[in-house]
Amino acid sequence: MIGFPGADLFSSDMVPLELIDEACSDLGSRMFNRIREEMGLAYFVGSSNLAGLARGAFSFYVGTDPAKAAEVRDALADEIRKLAEHGITDDELERSKAKLLGAQSIRNQSNDSLAFSCALDELYGLGARHYEGLAQRVAAVTLDQVRDAARRYFTQASVTAIVRPE
């Protein structure tokens, strides 16, 4: 896992980071395709954007054979560097927008999930109806905003953690 300082819930970078997370977390992502499919080095590849009232963390992770850890770490770091330099593509952005909105629609079909989300948003100071503006916030994000967020967050000092079996 390679982690970077992230954003808080009130940051204008929240939606761009969520879109980057979507772009890096599916079975068609550039990281999955390179590290798992092309190089055959990983069981899984993804990312996680954790945000809260204080600054959160954005991390990239890979599950691999311990003997391949160094090679995987280098490949993941290379993909993060490319992401920081170039951002994501138009296709990745559009796919990420659709996935993010689709996932929210599915979550909102469950009364308990919607109530939980509304309660947290109210407690965080975003307002219980914050979810209603997601489609507009997502639609407004440009490729340049995503690229700028990637450059801002993924060129900071990072922490690498490697967990090995005993």
CSV table of C-alpha atoms in Angstrom, one decimal:
chain,number,residue,atom,x,y,z
A,1,MET,CA,0.0,0.0,0.0
A,2,ILE,CA,1.2,3.5,-0.9
A,3,GLY,CA,-0.6,6.3,0.9
A,4,PHE,CA,-0.7,10.0,0.6
A,5,PRO,CA,-2.3,12.8,2.7
A,6,GLY,CA,-5.8,13.3,1.3
A,7,ALA,CA,-8.5,15.9,1.5
A,8,ASP,CA,-11.2,16.6,4.1
A,9,LEU,CA,-15.0,16.4,3.3
A,10,PHE,CA,-15.2,20.2,2.6
A,11,SER,CA,-12.4,20.3,0.1
A,12,SER,CA,-13.1,21.3,-3.5
A,13,ASP,CA,-10.8,18.3,-4.4
A,14,MET,CA,-13.2,15.8,-2.8
A,15,VAL,CA,-15.2,14.9,-6.0
A,16,PRO,CA,-12.1,14.9,-8.2
A,17,LEU,CA,-10.4,12.5,-5.7
A,18,GLU,CA,-13.5,10.3,-5.6
A,19,LEU,CA,-13.4,10.1,-9.4
A,20,ILE,CA,-9.7,9.2,-9.4
A,21,ASP,CA,-10.6,6.5,-6.8
A,22,GLU,CA,-13.3,5.1,-9.1
A,23,ALA,CA,-10.9,5.2,-12.1
A,24,CYS,CA,-8.2,3.3,-10.2
A,25,SER,CA,-10.4,0.7,-8.4
A,26,ASP,CA,-12.2,-1.3,-11.1
A,27,LEU,CA,-11.3,-4.4,-13.1
A,28,GLY,CA,-10.7,-2.2,-16.1
A,29,SER,CA,-8.4,0.3,-14.5
A,30,ARG,CA,-5.0,1.1,-15.9
A,31,MET,CA,-3.4,-0.2,-12.7
A,32,PHE,CA,-5.3,-3.5,-12.8
A,33,ASN,CA,-4.6,-3.9,-16.5
A,34,ARG,CA,-0.9,-3.2,-16.2
A,35,ILE,CA,0.0,-4.8,-12.9
A,36,ARG,CA,-2.4,-7.8,-12.9
A,37,GLU,CA,-3.2,-8.5,-16.5
A,38,GLU,CA,0.0,-7.5,-18.4
A,39,MET,CA,2.6,-8.2,-15.7
A,40,GLY,CA,0.8,-11.0,-13.9
A,41,LEU,CA,2.0,-9.7,-10.6
A,42,ALA,CA,-1.1,-9.2,-8.5
A,43,TYR,CA,-4.3,-10.8,-7.2
A,44,PHE,CA,-6.0,-7.4,-6.8
A,45,VAL,CA,-5.2,-3.7,-7.4
A,46,GLY,CA,-7.2,-0.7,-6.2
A,47,SER,CA,-7.3,2.5,-4.3
A,48,SER,CA,-9.2,4.1,-1.4
A,49,ASN,CA,-10.1,7.7,-0.7
A,50,LEU,CA,-10.7,8.2,3.0
A,51,ALA,CA,-12.0,11.6,4.0
A,52,GLY,CA,-13.5,13.0,7.2
A,53,LEU,CA,-13.7,16.3,9.1
A,54,ALA,CA,-9.9,16.4,9.2
A,55,ARG,CA,-7.6,15.7,6.3
A,56,GLY,CA,-7.9,12.1,5.2
A,57,ALA,CA,-5.7,9.7,3.2
A,58,PHE,CA,-5.7,8.4,-0.4
A,59,SER,CA,-4.0,5.1,-0.8
A,60,PHE,CA,-3.2,2.6,-3.6
A,61,TYR,CA,-3.0,-1.1,-2.8
A,62,VAL,CA,-2.0,-4.3,-4.4
A,63,GLY,CA,-2.2,-7.9,-3.2
A,64,THR,CA,0.7,-10.0,-4.5
A,65,ASP,CA,3.0,-12.9,-3.8
A,66,PRO,CA,5.6,-11.8,-1.2
A,67,ALA,CA,8.4,-12.8,-3.5
A,68,LYS,CA,7.0,-10.2,-6.0
A,69,ALA,CA,6.5,-7.3,-3.5
A,70,ALA,CA,9.5,-5.2,-4.7
A,71,GLU,CA,8.6,-5.5,-8.4
A,72,VAL,CA,4.9,-4.7,-7.6
A,73,ARG,CA,5.8,-1.7,-5.4
A,74,ASP,CA,7.9,-0.3,-8.3
A,75,ALA,CA,5.1,-0.9,-10.8
A,76,LEU,CA,2.5,0.7,-8.5
A,77,ALA,CA,4.8,3.7,-7.8
A,78,ASP,CA,5.3,4.1,-11.6
A,79,GLU,CA,1.5,4.1,-12.2
A,80,ILE,CA,1.0,6.7,-9.5
A,81,ARG,CA,3.7,8.9,-11.0
A,82,LYS,CA,2.0,8.7,-14.4
A,83,LEU,CA,-1.3,9.5,-12.8
A,84,ALA,CA,0.3,12.6,-11.0
A,85,GLU,CA,1.9,13.7,-14.3
A,86,HIS,CA,-1.0,13.2,-16.7
A,87,GLY,CA,-4.2,12.6,-14.7
A,88,ILE,CA,-6.8,10.3,-16.2
A,89,THR,CA,-8.2,10.1,-19.7
A,90,ASP,CA,-11.6,11.4,-21.0
A,91,ASP,CA,-12.8,7.8,-21.1
A,92,GLU,CA,-11.7,7.1,-17.5
A,93,LEU,CA,-13.4,10.3,-16.4
A,94,GLU,CA,-16.7,9.5,-18.0
A,95,ARG,CA,-16.6,5.9,-16.8
A,96,SER,CA,-15.8,7.1,-13.3
A,97,LYS,CA,-18.6,9.6,-13.2
A,98,ALA,CA,-21.1,7.0,-14.3
A,99,LYS,CA,-19.8,4.5,-11.7
A,100,LEU,CA,-19.9,7.0,-8.9
A,101,LEU,CA,-23.4,8.1,-9.6
A,102,GLY,CA,-24.6,4.6,-10.3
A,103,ALA,CA,-23.2,3.4,-6.9
A,104,GLN,CA,-24.9,6.2,-5.1
A,105,SER,CA,-28.2,5.4,-6.8
A,106,ILE,CA,-27.9,1.7,-5.7
A,107,ARG,CA,-27.0,2.8,-2.1
A,108,ASN,CA,-30.0,5.1,-2.0
A,109,GLN,CA,-32.4,2.3,-2.8
A,110,SER,CA,-31.9,1.0,0.8
A,111,ASN,CA,-33.6,3.1,3.4
A,112,ASP,CA,-31.1,2.2,6.1
A,113,SER,CA,-28.1,3.2,3.8
A,114,LEU,CA,-29.8,6.5,2.8
A,115,ALA,CA,-30.7,7.3,6.4
A,116,PHE,CA,-27.2,6.5,7.6
A,117,SER,CA,-25.6,8.7,4.8
A,118,CYS,CA,-28.0,11.6,5.5
A,119,ALA,CA,-27.4,11.4,9.3
A,120,LEU,CA,-23.6,11.5,8.8
A,121,ASP,CA,-23.8,14.3,6.3
A,122,GLU,CA,-25.9,16.3,8.8
A,123,LEU,CA,-23.5,15.6,11.6
A,124,TYR,CA,-20.5,16.6,9.4
A,125,GLY,CA,-22.2,19.9,8.6
A,126,LEU,CA,-22.9,19.1,5.0
A,127,GLY,CA,-26.7,18.9,5.4
A,128,ALA,CA,-28.9,15.8,5.3
A,129,ARG,CA,-29.8,16.5,1.7
A,130,HIS,CA,-26.2,16.8,0.6
A,131,TYR,CA,-26.5,13.6,-1.6
A,132,GLU,CA,-29.0,15.3,-3.8
A,133,GLY,CA,-26.3,17.6,-5.3
A,134,LEU,CA,-23.9,14.8,-6.1
A,135,ALA,CA,-24.9,14.5,-9.8
A,136,GLN,CA,-24.4,18.3,-10.3
A,137,ARG,CA,-21.1,18.3,-8.5
A,138,VAL,CA,-19.8,15.3,-10.5
A,139,ALA,CA,-21.0,16.7,-13.8
A,140,ALA,CA,-19.1,19.9,-13.1
A,141,VAL,CA,-15.7,18.2,-12.7
A,142,THR,CA,-13.4,18.7,-15.6
A,143,LEU,CA,-10.4,16.6,-16.7
A,144,ASP,CA,-8.1,19.5,-15.8
A,145,GLN,CA,-9.5,19.6,-12.2
A,146,VAL,CA,-8.9,15.8,-11.9
A,147,ARG,CA,-5.4,16.2,-13.3
A,148,ASP,CA,-4.6,19.1,-10.9
A,149,ALA,CA,-5.9,17.2,-7.9
A,150,ALA,CA,-3.8,14.1,-8.9
A,151,ARG,CA,-0.7,16.3,-9.3
A,152,ARG,CA,-1.4,18.1,-5.9
A,153,TYR,CA,-2.0,15.0,-3.9
A,154,PHE,CA,0.2,12.3,-5.5
A,155,THR,CA,3.4,14.3,-5.6
A,156,GLN,CA,3.5,14.7,-1.8
A,157,ALA,CA,5.5,12.6,0.5
A,158,SER,CA,4.0,9.1,0.8
A,159,VAL,CA,4.1,6.2,3.1
A,160,THR,CA,4.6,2.6,1.9
A,161,ALA,CA,3.4,-0.3,4.0
A,162,ILE,CA,4.2,-3.9,3.1
A,163,VAL,CA,2.5,-6.7,5.0
A,164,ARG,CA,4.1,-10.2,4.7
A,165,PRO,CA,3.0,-13.5,6.1
A,166,GLU,CA,5.1,-14.7,9.0
